[in-house]
Short mmCIF file of C-alpha atoms in Angstrom, two decimals:
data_model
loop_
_atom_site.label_atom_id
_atom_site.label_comp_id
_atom_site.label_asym_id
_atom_site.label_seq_id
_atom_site.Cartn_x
_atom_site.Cartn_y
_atom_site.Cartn_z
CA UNK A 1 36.40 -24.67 8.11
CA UNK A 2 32.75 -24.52 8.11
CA UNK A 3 30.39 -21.80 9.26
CA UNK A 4 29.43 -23.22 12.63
CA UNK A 5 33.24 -23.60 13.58
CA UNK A 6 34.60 -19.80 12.24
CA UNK A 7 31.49 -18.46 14.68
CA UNK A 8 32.84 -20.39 17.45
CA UNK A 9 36.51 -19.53 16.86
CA UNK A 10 35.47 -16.21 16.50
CA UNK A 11 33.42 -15.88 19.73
CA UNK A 12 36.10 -17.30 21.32
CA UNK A 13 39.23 -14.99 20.06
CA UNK A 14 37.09 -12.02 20.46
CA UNK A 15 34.31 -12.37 22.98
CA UNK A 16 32.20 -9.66 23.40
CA UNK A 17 32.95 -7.27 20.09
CA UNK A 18 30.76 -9.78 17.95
CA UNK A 19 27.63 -10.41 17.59
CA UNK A 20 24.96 -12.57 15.53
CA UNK A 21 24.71 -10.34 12.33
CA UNK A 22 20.61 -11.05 11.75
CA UNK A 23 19.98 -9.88 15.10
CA UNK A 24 19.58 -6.25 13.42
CA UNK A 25 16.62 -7.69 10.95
CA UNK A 26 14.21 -7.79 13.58
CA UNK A 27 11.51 -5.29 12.61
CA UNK A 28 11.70 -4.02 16.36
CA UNK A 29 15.22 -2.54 15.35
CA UNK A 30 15.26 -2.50 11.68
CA UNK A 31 14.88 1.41 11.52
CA UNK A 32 17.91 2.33 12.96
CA UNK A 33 21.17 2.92 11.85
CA UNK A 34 22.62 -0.81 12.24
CA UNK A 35 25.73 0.42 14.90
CA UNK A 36 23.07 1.63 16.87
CA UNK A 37 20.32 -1.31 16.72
CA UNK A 38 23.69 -3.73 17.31
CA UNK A 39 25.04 -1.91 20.13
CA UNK A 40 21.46 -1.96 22.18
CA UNK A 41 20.79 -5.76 21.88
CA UNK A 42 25.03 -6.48 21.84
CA UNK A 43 24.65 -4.78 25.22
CA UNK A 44 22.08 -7.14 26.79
CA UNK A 45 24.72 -9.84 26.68
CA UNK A 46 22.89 -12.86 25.16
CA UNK A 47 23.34 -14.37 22.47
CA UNK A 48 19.51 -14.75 21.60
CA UNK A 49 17.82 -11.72 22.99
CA UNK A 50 14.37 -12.72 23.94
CA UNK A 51 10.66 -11.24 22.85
CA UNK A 52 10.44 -9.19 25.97
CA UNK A 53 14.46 -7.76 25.63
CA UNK A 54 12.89 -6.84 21.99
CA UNK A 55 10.26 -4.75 23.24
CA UNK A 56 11.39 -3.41 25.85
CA UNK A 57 14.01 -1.82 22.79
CA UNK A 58 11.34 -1.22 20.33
CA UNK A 59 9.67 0.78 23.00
CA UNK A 60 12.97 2.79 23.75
CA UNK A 61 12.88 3.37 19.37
CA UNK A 62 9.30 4.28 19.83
CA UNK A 63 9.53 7.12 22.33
CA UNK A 64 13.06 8.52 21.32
CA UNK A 65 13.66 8.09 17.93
CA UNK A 66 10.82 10.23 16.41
CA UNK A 67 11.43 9.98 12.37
CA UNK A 68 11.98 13.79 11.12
CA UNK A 69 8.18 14.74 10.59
CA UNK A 70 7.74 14.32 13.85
CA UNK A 71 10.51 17.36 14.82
CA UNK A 72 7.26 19.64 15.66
CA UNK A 73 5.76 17.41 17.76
CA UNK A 74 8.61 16.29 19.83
CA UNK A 75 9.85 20.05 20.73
CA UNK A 76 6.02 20.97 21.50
CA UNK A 77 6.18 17.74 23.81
CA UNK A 78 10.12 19.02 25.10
CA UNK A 79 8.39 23.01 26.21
CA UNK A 80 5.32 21.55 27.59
CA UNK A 81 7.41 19.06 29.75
CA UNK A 82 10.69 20.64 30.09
CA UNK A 83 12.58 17.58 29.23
CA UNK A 84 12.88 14.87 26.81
CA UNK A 85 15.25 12.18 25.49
CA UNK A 86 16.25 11.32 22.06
CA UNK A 87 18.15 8.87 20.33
CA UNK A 88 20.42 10.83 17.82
CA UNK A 89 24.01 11.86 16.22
CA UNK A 90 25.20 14.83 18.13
CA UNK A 91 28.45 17.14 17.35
CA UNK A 92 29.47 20.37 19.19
CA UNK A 93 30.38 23.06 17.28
CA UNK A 94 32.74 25.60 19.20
CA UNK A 95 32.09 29.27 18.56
CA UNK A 96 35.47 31.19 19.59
CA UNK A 97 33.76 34.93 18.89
CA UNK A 98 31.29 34.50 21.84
CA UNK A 99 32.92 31.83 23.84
CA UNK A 100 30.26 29.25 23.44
CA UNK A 101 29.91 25.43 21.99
CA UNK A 102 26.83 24.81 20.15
CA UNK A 103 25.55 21.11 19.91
CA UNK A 104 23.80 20.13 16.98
CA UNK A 105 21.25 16.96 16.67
CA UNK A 106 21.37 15.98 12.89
CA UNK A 107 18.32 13.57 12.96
CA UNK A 108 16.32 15.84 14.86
CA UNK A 109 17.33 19.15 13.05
CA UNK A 110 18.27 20.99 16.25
CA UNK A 111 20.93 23.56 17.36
CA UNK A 112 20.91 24.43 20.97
CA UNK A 113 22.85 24.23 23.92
CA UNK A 114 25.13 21.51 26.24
CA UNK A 115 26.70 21.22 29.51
CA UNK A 116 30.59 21.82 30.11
CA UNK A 117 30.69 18.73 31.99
CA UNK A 118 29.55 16.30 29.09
CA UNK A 119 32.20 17.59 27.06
CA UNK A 120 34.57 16.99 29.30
CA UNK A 121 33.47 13.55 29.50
CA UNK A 122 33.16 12.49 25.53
CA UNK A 123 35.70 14.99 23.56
CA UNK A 124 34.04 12.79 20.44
CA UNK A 125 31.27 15.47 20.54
CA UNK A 126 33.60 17.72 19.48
CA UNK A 127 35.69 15.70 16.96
CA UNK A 128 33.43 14.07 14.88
CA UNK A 129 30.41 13.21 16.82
CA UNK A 130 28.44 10.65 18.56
CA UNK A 131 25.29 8.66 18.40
CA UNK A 132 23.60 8.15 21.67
CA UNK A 133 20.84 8.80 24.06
CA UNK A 134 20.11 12.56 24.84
CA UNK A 135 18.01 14.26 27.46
CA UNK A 136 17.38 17.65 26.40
CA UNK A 137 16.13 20.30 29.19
CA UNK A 138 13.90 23.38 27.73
CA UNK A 139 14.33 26.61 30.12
CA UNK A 140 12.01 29.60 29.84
CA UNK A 141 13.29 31.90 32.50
CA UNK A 142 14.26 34.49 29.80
CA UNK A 143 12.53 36.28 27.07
CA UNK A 144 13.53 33.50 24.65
CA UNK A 145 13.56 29.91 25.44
CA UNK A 146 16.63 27.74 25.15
CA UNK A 147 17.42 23.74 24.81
CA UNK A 148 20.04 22.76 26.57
CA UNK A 149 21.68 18.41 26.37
CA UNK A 150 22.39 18.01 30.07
CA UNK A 151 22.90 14.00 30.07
CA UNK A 152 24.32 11.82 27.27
CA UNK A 153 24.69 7.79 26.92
CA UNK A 154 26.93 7.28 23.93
CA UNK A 155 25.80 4.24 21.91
CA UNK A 156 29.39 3.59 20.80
CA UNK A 157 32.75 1.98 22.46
CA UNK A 158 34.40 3.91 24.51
CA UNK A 159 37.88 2.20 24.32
CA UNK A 160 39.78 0.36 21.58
CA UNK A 161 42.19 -2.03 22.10
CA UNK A 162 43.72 -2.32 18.73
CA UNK A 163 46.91 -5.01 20.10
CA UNK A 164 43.99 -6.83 21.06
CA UNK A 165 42.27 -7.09 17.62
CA UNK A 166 45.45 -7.50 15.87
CA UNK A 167 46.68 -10.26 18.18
CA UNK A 168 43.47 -11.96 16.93
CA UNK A 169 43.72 -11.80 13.46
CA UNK A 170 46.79 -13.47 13.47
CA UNK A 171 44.63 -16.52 15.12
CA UNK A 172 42.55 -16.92 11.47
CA UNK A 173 43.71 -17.82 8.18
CA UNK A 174 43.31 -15.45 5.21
CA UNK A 175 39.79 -16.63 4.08
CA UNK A 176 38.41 -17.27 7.40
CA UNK A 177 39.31 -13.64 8.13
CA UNK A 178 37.65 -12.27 5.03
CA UNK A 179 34.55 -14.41 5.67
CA UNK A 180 34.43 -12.68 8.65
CA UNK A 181 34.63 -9.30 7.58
CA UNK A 182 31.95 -10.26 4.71
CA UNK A 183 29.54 -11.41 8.00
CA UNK A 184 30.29 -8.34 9.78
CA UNK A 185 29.07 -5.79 6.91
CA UNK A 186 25.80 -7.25 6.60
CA UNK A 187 26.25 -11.03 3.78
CA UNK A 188 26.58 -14.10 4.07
CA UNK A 189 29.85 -15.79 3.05
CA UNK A 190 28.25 -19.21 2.22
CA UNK A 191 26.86 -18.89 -1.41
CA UNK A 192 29.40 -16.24 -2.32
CA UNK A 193 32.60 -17.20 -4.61
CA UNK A 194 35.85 -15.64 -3.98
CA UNK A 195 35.48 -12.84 -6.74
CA UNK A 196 32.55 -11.64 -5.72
CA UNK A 197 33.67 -11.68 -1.40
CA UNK A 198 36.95 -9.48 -2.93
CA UNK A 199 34.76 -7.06 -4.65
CA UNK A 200 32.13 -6.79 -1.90
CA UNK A 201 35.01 -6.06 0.32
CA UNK A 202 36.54 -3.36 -1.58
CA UNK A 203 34.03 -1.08 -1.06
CA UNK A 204 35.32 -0.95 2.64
CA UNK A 205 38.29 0.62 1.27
CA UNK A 206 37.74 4.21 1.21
CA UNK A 207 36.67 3.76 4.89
CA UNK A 208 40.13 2.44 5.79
CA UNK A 209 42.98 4.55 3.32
CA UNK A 210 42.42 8.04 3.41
CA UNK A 211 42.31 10.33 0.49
CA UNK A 212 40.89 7.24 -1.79
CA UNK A 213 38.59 8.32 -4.77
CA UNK A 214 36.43 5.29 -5.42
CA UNK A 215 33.51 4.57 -7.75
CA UNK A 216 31.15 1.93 -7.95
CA UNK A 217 28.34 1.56 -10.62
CA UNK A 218 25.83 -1.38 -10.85
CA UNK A 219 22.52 -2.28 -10.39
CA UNK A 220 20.13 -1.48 -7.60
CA UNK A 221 19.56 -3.80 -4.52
CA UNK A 222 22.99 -5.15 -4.80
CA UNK A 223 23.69 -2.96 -1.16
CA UNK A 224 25.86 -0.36 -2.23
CA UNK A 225 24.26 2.54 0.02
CA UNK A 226 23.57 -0.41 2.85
CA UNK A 227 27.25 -1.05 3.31
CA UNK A 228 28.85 3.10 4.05
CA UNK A 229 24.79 4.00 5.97
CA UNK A 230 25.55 0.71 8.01
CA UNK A 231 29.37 -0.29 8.39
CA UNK A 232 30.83 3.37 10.12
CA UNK A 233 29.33 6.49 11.26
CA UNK A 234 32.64 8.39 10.15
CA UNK A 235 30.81 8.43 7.27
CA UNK A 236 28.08 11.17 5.36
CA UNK A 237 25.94 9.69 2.67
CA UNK A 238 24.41 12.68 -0.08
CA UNK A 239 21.82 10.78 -2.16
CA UNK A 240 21.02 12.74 -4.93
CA UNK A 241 19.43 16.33 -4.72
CA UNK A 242 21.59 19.62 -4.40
CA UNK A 243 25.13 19.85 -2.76
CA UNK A 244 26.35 23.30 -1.77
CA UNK A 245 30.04 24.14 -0.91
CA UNK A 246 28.96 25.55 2.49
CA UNK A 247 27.51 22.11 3.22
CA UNK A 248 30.31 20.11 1.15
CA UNK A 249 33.53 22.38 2.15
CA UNK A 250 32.71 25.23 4.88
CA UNK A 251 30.16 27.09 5.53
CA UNK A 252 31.17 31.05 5.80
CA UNK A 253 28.22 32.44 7.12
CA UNK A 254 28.26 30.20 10.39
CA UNK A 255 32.01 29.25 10.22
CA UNK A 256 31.53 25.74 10.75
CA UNK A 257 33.35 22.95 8.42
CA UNK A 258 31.47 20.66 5.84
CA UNK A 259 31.23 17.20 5.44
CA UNK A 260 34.89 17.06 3.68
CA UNK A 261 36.77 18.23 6.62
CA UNK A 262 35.16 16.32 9.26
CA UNK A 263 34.07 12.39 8.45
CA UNK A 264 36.36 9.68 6.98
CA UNK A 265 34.24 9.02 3.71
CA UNK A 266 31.79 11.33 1.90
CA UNK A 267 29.83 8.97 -0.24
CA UNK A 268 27.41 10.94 -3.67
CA UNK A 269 24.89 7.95 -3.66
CA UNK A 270 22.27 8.38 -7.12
CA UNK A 271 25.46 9.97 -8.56
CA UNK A 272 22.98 10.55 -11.71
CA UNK A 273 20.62 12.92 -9.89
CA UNK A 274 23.34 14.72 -7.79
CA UNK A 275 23.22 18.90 -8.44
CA UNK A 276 25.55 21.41 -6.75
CA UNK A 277 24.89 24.55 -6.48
CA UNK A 278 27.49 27.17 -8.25
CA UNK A 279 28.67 24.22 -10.28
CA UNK A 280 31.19 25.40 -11.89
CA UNK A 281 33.17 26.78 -8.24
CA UNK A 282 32.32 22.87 -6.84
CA UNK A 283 33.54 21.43 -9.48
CA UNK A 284 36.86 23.04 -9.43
CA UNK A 285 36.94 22.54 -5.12
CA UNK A 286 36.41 19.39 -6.13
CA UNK A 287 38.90 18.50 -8.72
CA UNK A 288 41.65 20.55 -6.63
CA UNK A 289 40.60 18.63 -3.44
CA UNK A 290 40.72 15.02 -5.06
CA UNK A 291 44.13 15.98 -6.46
CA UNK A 292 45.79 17.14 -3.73
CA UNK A 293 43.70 16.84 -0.17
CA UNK A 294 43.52 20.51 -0.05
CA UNK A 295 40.34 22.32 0.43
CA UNK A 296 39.44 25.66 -0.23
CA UNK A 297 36.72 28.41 0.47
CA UNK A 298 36.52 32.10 0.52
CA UNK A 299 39.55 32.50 3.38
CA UNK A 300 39.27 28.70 4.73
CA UNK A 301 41.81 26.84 3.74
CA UNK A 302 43.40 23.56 4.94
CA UNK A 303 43.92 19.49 4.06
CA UNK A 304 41.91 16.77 4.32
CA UNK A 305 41.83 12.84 4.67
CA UNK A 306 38.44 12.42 3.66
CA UNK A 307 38.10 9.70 1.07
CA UNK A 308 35.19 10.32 -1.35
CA UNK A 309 33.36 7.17 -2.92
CA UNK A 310 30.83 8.25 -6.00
CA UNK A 311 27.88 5.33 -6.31
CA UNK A 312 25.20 5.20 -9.23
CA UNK A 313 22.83 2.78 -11.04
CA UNK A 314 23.63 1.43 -13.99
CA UNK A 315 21.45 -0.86 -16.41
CA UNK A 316 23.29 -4.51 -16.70
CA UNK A 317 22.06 -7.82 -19.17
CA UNK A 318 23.19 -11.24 -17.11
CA UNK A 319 26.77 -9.88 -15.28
CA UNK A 320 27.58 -7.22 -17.29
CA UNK A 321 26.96 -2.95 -17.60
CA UNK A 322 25.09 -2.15 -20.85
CA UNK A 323 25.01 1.46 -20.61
CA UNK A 324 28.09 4.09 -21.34
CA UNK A 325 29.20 5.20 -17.90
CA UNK A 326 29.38 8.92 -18.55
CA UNK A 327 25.43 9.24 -19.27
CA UNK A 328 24.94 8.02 -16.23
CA UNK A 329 27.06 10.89 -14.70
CA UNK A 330 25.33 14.13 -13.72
CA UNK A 331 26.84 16.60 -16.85
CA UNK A 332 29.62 18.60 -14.80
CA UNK A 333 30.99 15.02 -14.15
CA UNK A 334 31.33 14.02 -17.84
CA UNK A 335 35.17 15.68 -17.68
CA UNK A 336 38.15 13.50 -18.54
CA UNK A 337 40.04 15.84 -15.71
CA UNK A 338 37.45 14.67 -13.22
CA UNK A 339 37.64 11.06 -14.28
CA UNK A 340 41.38 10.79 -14.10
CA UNK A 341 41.37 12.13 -10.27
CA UNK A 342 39.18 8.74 -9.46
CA UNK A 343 41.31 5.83 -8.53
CA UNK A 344 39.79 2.77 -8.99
CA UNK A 345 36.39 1.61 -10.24
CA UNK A 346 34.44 -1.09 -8.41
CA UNK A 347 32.43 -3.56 -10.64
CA UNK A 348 29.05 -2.94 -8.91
CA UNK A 349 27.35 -5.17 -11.66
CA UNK A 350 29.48 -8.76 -10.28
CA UNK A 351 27.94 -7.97 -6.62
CA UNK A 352 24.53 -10.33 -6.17
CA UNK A 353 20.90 -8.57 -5.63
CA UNK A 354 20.66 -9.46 -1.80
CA UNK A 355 16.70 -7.81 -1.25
CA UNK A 356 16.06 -10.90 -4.13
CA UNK A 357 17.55 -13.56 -2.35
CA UNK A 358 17.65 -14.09 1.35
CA UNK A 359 20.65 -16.69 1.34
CA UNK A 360 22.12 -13.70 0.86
CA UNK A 361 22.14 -11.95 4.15
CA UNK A 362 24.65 -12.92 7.16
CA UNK A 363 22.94 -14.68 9.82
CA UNK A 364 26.52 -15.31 11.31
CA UNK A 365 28.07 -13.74 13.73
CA UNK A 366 30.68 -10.79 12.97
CA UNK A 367 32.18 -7.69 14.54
CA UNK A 368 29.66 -5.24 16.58
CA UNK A 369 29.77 -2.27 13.62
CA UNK A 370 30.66 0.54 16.51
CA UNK A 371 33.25 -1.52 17.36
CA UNK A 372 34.33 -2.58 13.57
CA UNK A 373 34.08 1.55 12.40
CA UNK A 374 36.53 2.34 15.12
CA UNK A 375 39.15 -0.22 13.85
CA UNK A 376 38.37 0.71 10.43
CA UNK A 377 38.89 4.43 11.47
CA UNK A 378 42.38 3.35 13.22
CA UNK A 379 43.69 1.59 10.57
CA UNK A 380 43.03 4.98 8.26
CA UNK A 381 46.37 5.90 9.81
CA UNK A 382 48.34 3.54 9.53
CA UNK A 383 50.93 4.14 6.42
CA UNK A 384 53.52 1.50 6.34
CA UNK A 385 51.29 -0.43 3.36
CA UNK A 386 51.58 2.56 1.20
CA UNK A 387 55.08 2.85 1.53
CA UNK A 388 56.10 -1.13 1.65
CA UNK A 389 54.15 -1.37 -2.19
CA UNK A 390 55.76 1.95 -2.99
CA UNK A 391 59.38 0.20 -2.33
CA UNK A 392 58.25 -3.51 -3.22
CA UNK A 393 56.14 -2.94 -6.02
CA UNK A 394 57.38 -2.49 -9.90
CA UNK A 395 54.53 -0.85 -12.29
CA UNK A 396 54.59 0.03 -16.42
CA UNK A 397 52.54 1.74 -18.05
CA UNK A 398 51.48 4.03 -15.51
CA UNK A 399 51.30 7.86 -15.34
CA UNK A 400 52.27 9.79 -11.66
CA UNK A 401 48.44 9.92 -11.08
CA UNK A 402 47.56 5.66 -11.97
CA UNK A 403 50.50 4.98 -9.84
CA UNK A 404 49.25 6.70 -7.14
CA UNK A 405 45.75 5.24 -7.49
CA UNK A 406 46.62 1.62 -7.43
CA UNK A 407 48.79 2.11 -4.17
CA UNK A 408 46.18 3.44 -2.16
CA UNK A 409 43.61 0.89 -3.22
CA UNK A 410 46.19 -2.16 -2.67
CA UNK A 411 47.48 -0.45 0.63
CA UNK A 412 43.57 -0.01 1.34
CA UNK A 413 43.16 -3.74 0.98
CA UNK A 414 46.04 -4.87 2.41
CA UNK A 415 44.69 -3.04 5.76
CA UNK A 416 41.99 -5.14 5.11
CA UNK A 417 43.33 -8.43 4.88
CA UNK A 418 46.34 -8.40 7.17
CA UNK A 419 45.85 -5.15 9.64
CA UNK A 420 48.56 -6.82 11.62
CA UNK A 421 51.20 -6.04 8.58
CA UNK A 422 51.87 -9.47 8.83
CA UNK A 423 51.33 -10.99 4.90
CA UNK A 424 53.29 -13.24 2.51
CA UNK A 425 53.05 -12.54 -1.53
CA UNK A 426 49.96 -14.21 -1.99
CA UNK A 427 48.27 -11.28 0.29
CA UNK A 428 50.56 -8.75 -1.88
CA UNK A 429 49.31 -10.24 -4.91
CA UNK A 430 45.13 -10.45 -4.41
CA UNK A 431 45.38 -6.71 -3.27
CA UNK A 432 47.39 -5.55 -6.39
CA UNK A 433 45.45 -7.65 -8.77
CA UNK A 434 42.95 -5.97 -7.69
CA UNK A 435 43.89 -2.67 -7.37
CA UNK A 436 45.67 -2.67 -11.42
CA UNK A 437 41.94 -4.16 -12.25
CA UNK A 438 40.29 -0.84 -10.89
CA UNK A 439 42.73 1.80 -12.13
CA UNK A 440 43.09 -0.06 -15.52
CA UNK A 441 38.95 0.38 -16.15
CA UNK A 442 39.77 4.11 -15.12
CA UNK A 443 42.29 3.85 -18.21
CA UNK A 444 39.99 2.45 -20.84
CA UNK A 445 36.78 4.86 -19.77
CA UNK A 446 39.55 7.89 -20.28
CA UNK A 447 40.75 6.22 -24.01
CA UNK A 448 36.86 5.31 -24.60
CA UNK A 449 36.09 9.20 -23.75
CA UNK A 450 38.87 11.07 -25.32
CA UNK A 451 41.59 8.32 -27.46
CA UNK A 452 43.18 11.19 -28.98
CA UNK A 453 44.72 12.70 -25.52
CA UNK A 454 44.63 9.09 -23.80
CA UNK A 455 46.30 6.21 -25.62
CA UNK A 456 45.14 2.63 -24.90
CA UNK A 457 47.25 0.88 -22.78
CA UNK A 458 47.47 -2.19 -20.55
CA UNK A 459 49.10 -1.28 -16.51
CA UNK A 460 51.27 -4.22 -14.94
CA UNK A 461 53.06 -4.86 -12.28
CA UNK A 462 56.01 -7.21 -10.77
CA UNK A 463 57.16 -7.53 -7.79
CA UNK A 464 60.66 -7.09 -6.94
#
């Protein structure tokens, strides 16, 4: 089936959840995050949106997403007027001690107030946030001024109907359905072979199974840090600079949970110039918390799903990596211990440079990415995979911790494939192929590092 007839087929299974993916490269909308830019022209209903639906958007960016050096300006203009909207990610934070809930704008850099009656309305502000349009109110009546969010238009669905999107897979063959997902996170399916559409698509995977270590080296352009900033906004993207445990695990001094207890996928893009802070204490959170899904600060303790995916640069000659992967790790990564606790490796250096080449880029049509990051967010609890490899799946050669590893990634990209649970061997197979491929370059990085306490060997699998 050809291009022009999957975009019809898919328009017609499922209507209004997708949407021409090159609408988002217009420079009106380019700046935002990508659910964000989709949702606003998705929700004008055409399929072309016009010049004048355009600006009338780029003017809505204009005035209320200010980019962060603005913050000074736009709470100068918010006390001289009393009120102003702004396009941004808000989450409550509930504070038991004085009986309060504290919302907190993360683009804008502001804690202050919000009405009872919006969180009655979206509970989302208090789980794990939203993106939308907020009209913040500055009162003065008291000695100290306050900002209070007293209206809020999410920019996200506000019901899923996962029967619905599982009835329509079943409606699309196994390719057309992973052309599809290629379109929806941002390339074009055309010019891309069948390796290369597999390994694209495993990077979704940590966004899907929770408690998935992933790591994905290669060179730049290739749209690592594109696919997690644009595909779901369960996610929270550290490129380089300084990590702290408050900001990572908890935070004591405010009691109010990091990034690892609250989003789907932490992702440590320009792994090479990542620093945390008491190094040696992250280190070990770290190692413990990749192990087992517990966490662990001061008296906090609990479990996690969070997956964590670790992303870097690496130099490459034609198709292939021709630098030693542990240089290119910050130095408290270069540990066999650490390592081991990753699951699979992605082959970042296979995936084509799309800024180089625009035949690259999906001007298709594909899911709406709020409405593809709640299905992948779904699907993150769905465990019958896991356990259907775990009982149909033989491996050799495998300690507790590769077997492990190349369940979740095969279960991850099984979810993928079939999210209806509906596949025959061949769907079985392509998933654990795939997954043995990952673990096993785990393997030979551990016997390149340290071959006296890791012995070469080669992981296989039957199944029974």
């Amino acid at each position: 089936m050809g291009m022009d007839e999957l975009n019809a087929k898919l328009r017609y299974v499922f209507g209004d959840v997708v949407v021409r993916k090159d609408v988002v490269l217009y420079q009106e909308v380019a700046r935002l995050p990508r659910f964000i830019s989709e949702y606003l022209i998705s929700s004008l209903g055409k399929e072309r949106p016009t010049r004048e639906d355009l600006e009338k958007i780029a003017d809505l960016v204009f005035r209320c997403f200010p980019e962060p050096r603005d913050r000074d300006k736009v709470l100068h203009d918010l006390m001289k007027l009393g009120e102003y909207k702004v396009i941004d990610e808000v989450k409550v934070f509930t504070d038991v001690s004085s009986g309060t809930h504290r919302a907190f704008l993360w683009n804008l850099g502001l804690e202050c107030a919000i009405t009872d009656e919006l969180l009655e309305k979206y509970e989302n502000l208090l789980r794990q946030g939203l993106w939308g349009l907020a009209k913040l109110q500055y009162i003065s009546d008291t000695e100290e001024g306050y900002v209070t969010v007293v209206d809020f238009l999410p920019f996200q669905i506000a019901k899923l109907d996962m029967k619905a999107f599982m009835d329509g897979r079943r409606e699309f063959t196994t390719n057309e359905w992973i052309d599809v997902l290629i379109s929806t996170i941002g390339f074009n399916p055309e010019p891309l072979p069948w390796r290369k559409k597999l390994v694209i698509l495993s990077r979704l995977i940590p966004l899907v199974e929770p408690n998935v270590n992933m790591m994905e080296l290669g060179p730049r352009n290739t749209g690592k840090t594109y696919t997690y900033l644009n595909t779901s906004h369960y996610t929270r993207i550290f490129s380089g600079g300084r990590i702290s445990p408050a900001v990572l695990i908890w935070n004591l001094a405010k009691n109010i949970p990091g990034e690892i207890t609250t989003k789907d996928c932490v992702v440590f893009d320009e792994i090479s110039k990542v620093e945390f802070s008491s190094a040696d204490e992250m280190m070990g959170k770290l190692k413990l918390y990749m192990e087992s899904g517990f966490i662990e600060r001061g008296t906090r303790r609990g479990i996690s799903q969070c997956s964590l995916m670790f992303m870097g640069n690496v130099d490459v000659k034609g198709e292939m990596p021709i630098e030693d992967f542990t240089y290119v790790l910050p130095e408290v990564m270069r540990d066999p211990a650490f390592i081991d606790r990753i699951h699979g490796f992605i082959p970042g250096w296979e995936v084509p440079k799309i800024g180089k080449l625009d035949a690259y880029i999906s001007k298709h049509y594909g899911f709406v990415t709020d409405y593809f990051a709640e299905v992948l967010h779904e699907l993150r609890k769905k465990t019958e995979f896991y356990y259907y490899i775990s009982e149909e799946v033989e491996l050799s050669n495998v300690t507790g911790r590769d077997e492990k590893a190349i369940k979740r990634i095969a279960s991850g990209l099984l979810k993928l494939i079939s999210p209806h649970g509906e596949f025959k061997e061949e769907e079985l197979k392509i998933a654990l192929d795939l997954a043995v491929e990952y673990r096993q370059r785990i393997a030979d990085w551990l016997h390149f590092m340290r071959p006296g306490e890791f012995e070469r060997k080669k992981i296989g699998y039957k199944v029974k």
